[in-house]
Coordinates of C-alpha atoms and ligand atoms in Angstrom, one line a residue:
Chain A
X1 CA 0.0 0.0 0.0
X2 CA 1.3 3.4 -1.0
X3 CA 1.9 5.8 1.8
X4 CA 1.0 9.5 1.7
X5 CA 4.0 11.7 2.6
X6 CA 1.7 13.9 4.6
X7 CA -1.1 11.9 6.1
X8 CA -3.3 15.0 6.5
X9 CA -2.6 16.4 3.1
X10 CA -6.2 16.4 1.9
X11 CA -7.6 18.0 5.1
X12 CA -8.4 21.6 4.4
X13 CA -7.0 24.1 6.9
X14 CA -10.4 25.1 8.2
X15 CA -11.7 25.1 11.7
X16 CA -15.0 24.8 13.4
X17 CA -16.2 27.9 15.2
X18 CA -18.9 29.1 17.5
X19 CA -19.2 32.9 17.5
X20 CA -19.9 34.6 20.8
X21 CA -23.2 36.0 19.5
X22 CA -24.4 32.5 18.7
X23 CA -23.1 31.2 22.0
X24 CA -25.2 33.7 23.8
X25 CA -28.2 33.0 21.7
X26 CA -28.0 29.3 22.5
X27 CA -27.4 29.9 26.2
X28 CA -30.4 32.2 26.4
X29 CA -32.5 29.6 24.6
X30 CA -31.3 26.9 26.9
X31 CA -32.2 29.0 30.0
X32 CA -35.6 29.8 28.7
X33 CA -36.5 26.3 27.8
X34 CA -35.3 25.0 31.1
X35 CA -36.9 27.8 33.1
X36 CA -37.8 25.7 36.1
X37 CA -34.3 24.2 36.5
X38 CA -32.7 27.6 36.0
X39 CA -35.0 28.9 38.7
X40 CA -33.8 26.2 41.1
X41 CA -30.2 26.9 40.3
X42 CA -30.6 30.6 40.9
X43 CA -32.8 30.2 44.0
X44 CA -29.9 29.6 46.4
X45 CA -28.1 32.5 44.8
X46 CA -31.0 34.8 45.2
X47 CA -31.3 33.9 48.9
X48 CA -27.6 34.3 49.6
X49 CA -27.2 37.5 47.7
X50 CA -30.3 39.0 49.2
X51 CA -28.8 38.2 52.6
X52 CA -25.6 39.8 51.6
X53 CA -27.3 43.0 50.4
X54 CA -29.5 43.0 53.5
X55 CA -26.5 43.0 55.8
X56 CA -24.7 45.6 53.6
X57 CA -27.6 48.0 53.5
X58 CA -28.2 47.6 57.2
X59 CA -24.6 48.7 57.9
X60 CA -25.1 51.7 55.6
X61 CA -28.3 52.6 57.5
X62 CA -26.8 52.3 60.9
X63 CA -23.8 54.3 59.9
X64 CA -26.2 56.9 58.6
X65 CA -28.1 57.0 61.9
X66 CA -24.8 57.4 63.9
X67 CA -23.9 60.3 61.7
X68 CA -27.3 61.9 62.1
X69 CA -26.7 62.5 65.8
X70 CA -30.3 61.9 66.4
X71 CA -30.4 61.1 70.1
X72 CA -33.4 58.8 70.3
X73 CA -32.4 56.8 67.3
X74 CA -28.9 56.3 68.5
X75 CA -30.2 55.3 71.9
X76 CA -32.5 52.8 70.2
X77 CA -29.5 51.5 68.4
X78 CA -27.4 50.9 71.5
X79 CA -30.5 49.2 73.1
X80 CA -30.5 46.9 70.1
X81 CA -26.8 46.1 70.9
X82 CA -25.1 48.0 68.1
X83 CA -21.7 49.4 69.1
X84 CA -20.9 53.0 68.2
X85 CA -17.8 53.0 66.0
X86 CA -14.9 55.1 67.3
X87 CA -13.8 58.3 65.7
X88 CA -16.4 58.5 63.0
X89 CA -15.6 55.3 61.1
X90 CA -18.4 53.7 59.2
X91 CA -20.3 50.9 60.9
X92 CA -19.6 47.4 59.6
X93 CA -21.4 44.2 60.2
X94 CA -20.7 42.3 63.4
X95 CA -18.3 39.3 63.3
X96 CA -21.2 37.0 63.8
X97 CA -23.1 38.5 60.9
X98 CA -20.0 38.2 58.7
X99 CA -19.5 34.6 59.7
X100 CA -23.1 33.7 58.8
X101 CA -22.7 35.6 55.5
X102 CA -19.6 33.7 54.6
X103 CA -21.4 30.4 55.5
X104 CA -24.4 31.3 53.4
X105 CA -22.3 32.2 50.4
X106 CA -20.5 28.9 50.8
X107 CA -23.7 26.9 51.0
X108 CA -24.9 28.8 48.0
X109 CA -21.9 27.7 45.9
X110 CA -22.2 24.1 47.0
X111 CA -25.9 24.3 46.1
X112 CA -25.0 25.6 42.6
X113 CA -22.4 22.9 42.1
X114 CA -25.0 20.3 43.0
X115 CA -27.7 21.6 40.7
X116 CA -25.3 22.2 37.9
X117 CA -23.9 18.6 38.2
X118 CA -27.5 17.4 37.9
X119 CA -28.1 19.7 34.9
X120 CA -25.0 18.4 33.2
X121 CA -26.1 14.8 33.8
X122 CA -29.5 15.6 32.3
X123 CA -27.7 17.1 29.3
X124 CA -25.2 14.3 28.5
X125 CA -27.0 13.4 25.3
X126 CA -27.3 17.0 24.2
X127 CA -23.6 17.5 24.8
X128 CA -22.7 14.3 23.0
X129 CA -24.8 15.3 20.1
X130 CA -23.2 18.7 19.9
X131 CA -19.8 17.1 19.9
X132 CA -20.9 14.8 17.1
X133 CA -21.9 17.8 15.1
X134 CA -18.4 19.3 15.5
X135 CA -18.4 21.1 18.8
X136 CA -15.1 21.5 20.5
X137 CA -14.6 21.1 24.3
X138 CA -14.4 24.8 24.7
X139 CA -17.7 25.5 22.9
X140 CA -19.4 23.4 25.6
X141 CA -17.5 25.1 28.3
X142 CA -18.4 28.5 27.0
X143 CA -22.1 27.7 26.7
X144 CA -22.2 26.6 30.3
X145 CA -20.2 29.6 31.5
X146 CA -22.4 32.0 29.6
X147 CA -25.5 30.4 31.0
X148 CA -24.1 30.6 34.5
X149 CA -23.2 34.2 34.1
X150 CA -26.7 35.1 32.9
X151 CA -28.2 33.1 35.7
X152 CA -25.9 34.7 38.2
X153 CA -26.7 38.2 36.9
X154 CA -30.4 37.7 37.0
X155 CA -30.4 35.9 40.3
X156 CA -28.1 38.4 41.9
X157 CA -30.1 41.4 40.6
X158 CA -33.3 40.0 42.1
X159 CA -31.5 39.0 45.3
X160 CA -29.7 42.3 45.9
X161 CA -32.7 44.5 45.1
X162 CA -34.8 42.3 47.4
X163 CA -32.3 42.4 50.2
X164 CA -31.8 46.1 50.0
X165 CA -35.5 46.9 49.9
X166 CA -36.2 44.6 52.9
X167 CA -33.4 46.3 54.9
X168 CA -34.6 49.8 54.0
X169 CA -38.2 49.0 54.8
X170 CA -37.3 47.2 58.1
X171 CA -35.3 50.2 59.3
X172 CA -37.9 52.6 58.2
X173 CA -40.2 50.6 60.5
X174 CA -37.9 50.5 63.4
X175 CA -36.3 53.9 63.4
X176 CA -38.6 56.1 61.3
X177 CA -37.5 58.5 58.6
X178 CA -34.2 59.2 60.3
X179 CA -33.0 55.9 58.9
X180 CA -33.5 57.2 55.3
X181 CA -32.2 60.7 55.6
X182 CA -28.6 60.1 56.1
X183 CA -28.0 57.2 53.9
X184 CA -26.2 57.9 50.7
X185 CA -27.9 56.7 47.5
X186 CA -24.4 56.2 45.9
X187 CA -23.5 53.8 48.7
X188 CA -26.7 51.8 48.1
X189 CA -26.1 51.6 44.4
X190 CA -22.5 50.6 45.0
X191 CA -23.7 47.9 47.3
X192 CA -26.2 46.5 44.8
X193 CA -23.5 46.6 42.0
X194 CA -21.1 44.8 44.2
X195 CA -23.7 42.2 45.1
X196 CA -24.4 41.6 41.4
X197 CA -20.8 41.1 40.6
X198 CA -20.5 38.8 43.6
X199 CA -23.5 36.8 42.3
X200 CA -22.1 36.3 38.8
X201 CA -18.7 35.3 40.4
X202 CA -20.3 32.7 42.7
X203 CA -22.4 31.4 39.8
X204 CA -19.4 31.0 37.6
X205 CA -17.4 29.3 40.5
X206 CA -20.3 26.9 41.0
X207 CA -20.5 25.9 37.4
X208 CA -16.8 25.6 36.7
X209 CA -16.3 21.9 37.7
X210 CA -19.6 20.6 36.2
X211 CA -18.9 22.5 33.0
X212 CA -15.4 21.1 32.8
X213 CA -16.8 17.6 33.3
X214 CA -19.3 18.3 30.5
X215 CA -16.7 19.7 28.1
X216 CA -14.2 16.9 28.6
X217 CA -16.8 14.2 28.0
X218 CA -16.2 12.0 25.0
X219 CA -19.2 11.8 22.6
X220 CA -19.7 8.0 23.1
X221 CA -19.7 8.3 26.9
X222 CA -22.2 11.1 26.6
X223 CA -24.5 9.3 24.3
X224 CA -24.5 6.0 26.2
X225 CA -27.0 5.4 29.0
X226 CA -30.2 7.1 29.6
X227 CA -32.3 9.2 27.2
Chain B
X1 CA -2.8 5.5 -5.3
X2 CA -4.9 2.5 -5.9
X3 CA -7.3 2.9 -3.0
X4 CA -8.3 6.5 -3.5
X5 CA -11.9 5.8 -4.1
X6 CA -12.2 4.0 -0.8
X7 CA -13.8 6.7 1.3
X8 CA -13.7 4.5 4.4
X9 CA -11.1 1.8 5.1
X10 CA -11.2 -0.2 8.3
X11 CA -7.9 -2.0 8.9
X12 CA -7.6 -4.9 11.4
X13 CA -9.7 -3.0 14.0
X14 CA -10.0 -4.6 17.4
X15 CA -11.9 -3.1 20.2
X16 CA -11.9 -4.3 23.8
X17 CA -13.7 -2.8 26.7
X18 CA -12.4 -3.3 30.2
X19 CA -15.1 -3.8 32.8
X20 CA -13.6 -4.1 36.2
X21 CA -11.2 -7.0 35.8
X22 CA -12.7 -8.6 32.8
X23 CA -11.8 -7.6 29.3
X24 CA -14.6 -7.9 26.8
X25 CA -13.5 -8.2 23.2
X26 CA -16.2 -6.6 21.1
X27 CA -14.6 -6.2 17.7
X28 CA -12.3 -9.0 16.8
X29 CA -10.5 -7.9 13.7
X30 CA -12.6 -6.0 11.2
X31 CA -11.3 -5.3 7.7
X32 CA -13.6 -3.3 5.5
X33 CA -13.4 -1.0 2.4
X34 CA -16.2 1.2 1.4
X35 CA -16.3 3.1 -1.9
X36 CA -17.5 6.6 -2.4
X37 CA -21.2 6.7 -3.1
X38 CA -21.9 3.2 -1.8
X39 CA -24.9 2.4 0.3
X40 CA -23.7 -0.2 2.7
X41 CA -25.7 -1.9 5.4
X42 CA -24.0 -3.5 8.4
X43 CA -26.4 -6.3 9.5
X44 CA -26.1 -8.2 12.7
X45 CA -28.0 -9.3 15.7
X46 CA -28.2 -7.0 18.8
X47 CA -24.9 -7.0 20.7
X48 CA -22.8 -8.1 17.7
X49 CA -20.8 -4.9 17.8
X50 CA -22.5 -2.7 15.2
X51 CA -22.7 0.4 17.3
X52 CA -19.1 -0.1 18.4
X53 CA -18.0 -0.3 14.7
X54 CA -20.2 2.7 13.9
X55 CA -18.4 4.7 16.7
X56 CA -15.0 3.7 15.3
X57 CA -15.8 4.7 11.7
X58 CA -17.4 8.0 12.9
X59 CA -14.3 9.0 14.9
X60 CA -16.4 8.9 18.1
X61 CA -14.3 6.3 19.7
X62 CA -10.8 4.9 19.2
X63 CA -10.0 1.3 18.3
X64 CA -7.9 -0.7 20.7
X65 CA -5.7 -1.6 17.8
X66 CA -5.9 -1.2 14.0
X67 CA -6.9 1.9 12.1
X68 CA -9.8 3.6 10.5
X69 CA -9.0 5.7 7.4
X70 CA -11.4 8.3 6.0
X71 CA -10.3 9.5 2.6
X72 CA -7.0 7.6 3.3
X73 CA -6.4 9.7 6.4
X74 CA -5.8 7.7 9.6
X75 CA -8.3 9.4 11.9
X76 CA -6.4 8.4 15.0
X77 CA -3.7 10.8 13.8
X78 CA -6.0 13.8 14.0
X79 CA -5.9 16.3 16.8
X80 CA -9.1 17.6 18.5
X81 CA -9.6 20.4 16.0
X82 CA -9.2 18.2 13.0
X83 CA -11.5 15.6 14.5
X84 CA -14.2 18.2 15.2
X85 CA -13.8 19.4 11.7
X86 CA -14.2 15.9 10.4
X87 CA -17.4 15.3 12.5
X88 CA -18.7 18.7 11.4
X89 CA -18.1 18.7 7.7
X90 CA -17.3 15.2 6.5
X91 CA -19.6 12.9 8.4
X92 CA -23.4 13.2 9.1
X93 CA -24.6 11.1 12.0
X94 CA -28.1 9.6 12.4
X95 CA -28.9 7.7 15.6
X96 CA -31.4 5.2 16.7
X97 CA -32.6 7.7 19.4
X98 CA -32.8 10.6 17.0
X99 CA -30.8 12.9 19.4
X100 CA -32.5 16.0 18.3
X101 CA -31.5 18.8 20.7
X102 CA -34.6 19.3 22.8
X103 CA -34.3 23.0 23.4
X104 CA -34.0 23.9 19.8
X105 CA -36.5 24.1 17.0
X106 CA -36.3 21.8 13.9
X107 CA -34.7 24.6 12.0
X108 CA -32.2 25.4 14.7
X109 CA -31.2 21.8 15.0
X110 CA -30.6 21.6 11.2
X111 CA -28.6 24.8 11.2
X112 CA -26.4 24.0 14.2
X113 CA -23.7 22.1 12.2
X114 CA -23.6 25.0 9.8
X115 CA -23.0 27.4 12.7
X116 CA -20.1 25.3 13.8
X117 CA -18.9 25.3 10.2
X118 CA -18.8 29.1 10.2
X119 CA -21.6 29.6 7.6
X120 CA -23.4 32.9 7.7
X121 CA -26.8 33.1 9.4
X122 CA -29.1 33.8 6.5
X123 CA -27.2 31.3 4.3
X124 CA -27.6 28.6 7.0
X125 CA -31.2 29.5 7.4
X126 CA -31.9 29.1 3.6
X127 CA -30.0 25.9 3.5
X128 CA -31.8 24.6 6.6
X129 CA -35.2 25.4 5.1
X130 CA -34.2 23.7 1.9
X131 CA -33.2 20.6 3.8
X132 CA -36.4 20.6 5.8
X133 CA -38.3 20.8 2.6
X134 CA -36.3 17.9 1.3
X135 CA -37.4 15.7 4.2
X136 CA -40.9 17.0 4.0
X137 CA -41.0 19.1 7.2
X138 CA -40.8 22.6 5.8
X139 CA -44.0 23.7 7.6
X140 CA -42.7 22.4 10.9
X141 CA -39.5 24.4 11.0
X142 CA -40.5 26.2 14.2
X143 CA -41.6 23.1 16.0
X144 CA -39.7 21.8 19.0
X145 CA -38.8 18.1 19.1
X146 CA -41.5 17.3 21.6
X147 CA -44.1 18.6 19.1
X148 CA -42.8 16.1 16.5
X149 CA -43.4 12.4 16.1
X150 CA -40.5 9.9 16.2
X151 CA -40.5 9.7 12.4
X152 CA -40.5 13.5 12.1
X153 CA -37.7 13.8 14.6
X154 CA -35.7 11.3 12.6
X155 CA -36.3 13.2 9.5
X156 CA -35.0 16.4 11.2
X157 CA -32.0 14.3 12.1
X158 CA -31.5 13.3 8.5
X159 CA -31.8 17.0 7.4
X160 CA -29.3 17.9 10.1
X161 CA -26.9 15.1 9.0
X162 CA -26.9 16.7 5.5
X163 CA -26.3 20.2 6.7
X164 CA -22.7 20.5 5.7
X165 CA -22.9 18.3 2.6
X166 CA -21.0 15.4 4.2
X167 CA -19.3 12.8 2.1
X168 CA -20.5 10.1 4.5
X169 CA -23.7 9.5 6.4
X170 CA -23.4 7.1 9.2
X171 CA -26.7 5.8 10.5
X172 CA -26.9 3.6 13.6
X173 CA -30.2 1.7 13.4
X174 CA -32.1 4.7 12.0
X175 CA -35.3 2.8 11.9
X176 CA -34.9 1.0 15.3
X177 CA -37.3 3.2 17.2
X178 CA -39.8 3.7 14.4
X179 CA -42.9 1.8 13.3
X180 CA -42.8 0.0 10.0
X181 CA -44.3 2.7 7.8
X182 CA -42.1 5.6 9.2
X183 CA -39.1 3.3 9.1
X184 CA -39.7 2.8 5.4
X185 CA -39.9 6.5 4.9
X186 CA -36.5 7.0 6.4
X187 CA -35.0 4.1 4.4
X188 CA -36.4 5.6 1.2
X189 CA -35.1 9.0 2.2
X190 CA -31.6 7.6 2.7
X191 CA -31.8 5.8 -0.6
X192 CA -32.8 8.9 -2.4
X193 CA -29.9 10.8 -0.9
X194 CA -27.5 8.1 -1.9
X195 CA -28.8 8.1 -5.4
X196 CA -29.3 11.9 -6.0
X197 CA -26.5 13.4 -4.0
X198 CA -24.0 10.6 -4.2
X199 CA -23.6 10.5 -0.5
X200 CA -21.9 7.4 0.9
X201 CA -24.3 5.8 3.4
X202 CA -23.3 3.4 6.0
X203 CA -26.1 2.1 8.1
X204 CA -26.0 -0.4 11.0
X205 CA -29.3 -2.2 11.2
X206 CA -31.1 -5.3 11.8
X207 CA -34.0 -4.1 9.7
X208 CA -34.2 -6.6 6.9
X209 CA -35.9 -4.0 4.7
X210 CA -32.6 -2.2 4.4
X211 CA -31.5 -5.2 2.2
X212 CA -33.5 -4.0 -0.7
X213 CA -31.8 -0.6 -0.9
X214 CA -28.2 -1.6 -0.1
X215 CA -25.5 -1.9 -2.6
X216 CA -23.7 -4.2 -0.2
X217 CA -24.6 -5.9 3.0
X218 CA -22.0 -6.7 5.5
X219 CA -23.1 -9.3 8.0
X220 CA -21.3 -9.2 11.3
X221 CA -21.8 -11.5 14.2
X222 CA -19.9 -11.6 17.5
X223 CA -17.5 -8.9 16.4
X224 CA -16.4 -10.5 13.2
X225 CA -17.4 -10.1 9.6
X226 CA -19.3 -13.2 8.6
X227 CA -20.0 -12.5 4.9
X228 CA -20.3 -9.6 2.5
X229 CA -23.1 -9.7 -0.1
X230 CA -23.6 -7.5 -3.1
X231 CA -27.2 -6.6 -3.8
X232 CA -26.7 -4.4 -6.9
X233 CA -29.8 -5.5 -8.8
X234 CA -32.3 -5.0 -6.0
X235 CA -31.2 -1.5 -5.2
X236 CA -33.0 -0.1 -8.2
X237 CA -36.3 -1.0 -6.7
X238 CA -38.8 1.7 -7.5
X239 CA -42.2 3.0 -6.6
X240 CA -42.5 4.3 -3.1
X241 CA -40.5 7.5 -3.4
X242 CA -42.3 9.2 -6.3
X243 CA -45.4 10.3 -4.4
X244 CA -44.6 13.3 -2.4
Ligands
ADP1 N1 -18.5 1.0 26.7 C1 -18.7 -0.4 26.8 N2 -18.3 -1.0 27.8 C2 -18.4 -2.4 27.9 N3 -19.1 -3.1 27.0 C3 -19.6 -2.5 25.9 C4 -19.4 -1.1 25.8 N4 -20.0 -0.8 24.6 C5 -20.5 -1.9 24.1 N5 -20.2 -3.0 24.9 C6 -20.6 -4.3 24.6 O1 -20.2 -4.6 23.3 C7 -21.1 -5.5 22.7 C8 -21.6 -5.0 21.4 O2 -22.3 -3.8 21.6 P1 -22.9 -2.9 20.4 O3 -21.7 -2.5 19.6 O4 -23.7 -1.8 21.0 O5 -23.8 -3.9 19.6 P2 -25.0 -3.7 18.6 O6 -24.9 -2.2 18.3 O7 -24.7 -4.6 17.5 O8 -26.2 -4.1 19.3 C9 -22.2 -5.7 23.7 O9 -22.1 -6.9 24.3 C10 -22.0 -4.6 24.7 O10 -22.4 -5.0 26.0
MG2 MG1 -26.4 -0.8 18.5

């Protein structure tokens, strides 16, 4: 049998591609069609981020009240156990609150990893099919990352707005309008923005391992087993 | 180069699976040459290794030893990019379980391989509609898989397999999950493609109706080729297709 000098000679130098626009389109479609599953994935994120925003906004409100020098409100605060920060520093959450916050974010990531692993298992066949149609590992990875970012963005937006609103309304109830007057809108917006970034970040962290598993899967492995 | 018109060549392919401590030998030395434009059926009982061979030829799995050549290129030599390119442009796959992507419409399923191939949106759309028309599902282009019957899903899969004008269509029991009438439709569709587009069709099956349309039937049993039969005369059977 005659040997080719270059065994790949008749392979054109073309490559498969998945433009970002298309990736986003597919990711959005996938989230929409699996709305319920996406909701479950984002639920723990919504809760954790709303807790984060609640704590953040509360700190802003309390700082505002301290700066207001409104006697009754400040007295109310010390009754509730809040310590007046020295030399005009901003009030920050108590160690206990921070500890719970870290825990809740951790639980949230674990929850995301869990639901995403299930989502990947559900989508073995889809992933395998895409690979048979010419998808590279990184297309699959990218699709999962985009989905997670979108889910993170939506979940964190809902969560942070909810947490902020609850904190504001709660303080308005407890302290009256003094809680609102000295709080800076910029700080609130900043806190919401931070929360959204944090949410996207957590969502991406949570999907990383499941998405890598999905991307690395061989088409035959993916196609075998359940429908 | 004497073997240039062999689009597929399978050379001494062995495939073992390790399950715990036992090694199961599934393909026990398969040699096979398939010419461009041929319609080949791989017949054999369930468990004889048809799907395993299908996966080897399609570049979806690697032989334990031996080689598979597509257009005289040893596909085990290809890197991930070249392999993806081969799957995207050179081979169209049809599966027993249809494997239509559930979250996408019929048209989106058909255009997906064209997206991977870097074809422009409107061009892919036109081609997709053309292919859906070819398989008789033009009106259904916006339907999701769950709104389609098994036979219709398989026709979408056929259209999708044709998206990038592959040289080879690999079909693993394409009629296995269909009733007799819809199975016949798919068989006729494949035959029409082989005749009109000159696509090489390799179909694993135990559907005896495939015999009528095949140029060649390769009987395998227990991981070995039992016999190879030519069925040239019967392949020009007529009738059923003309109606649509
Ligand atoms: N990944 C695998 N691991 C272990 N055994 C396998 C695997 N894939 C297939 N087999 C075995 O190989 C044999 C042939 O399977 P298959 O190629 O699917 O046959 P067919 O498609 O002809 O029904 C079967 O006995 C099956 O159990
Ligand atoms: Mg099989």
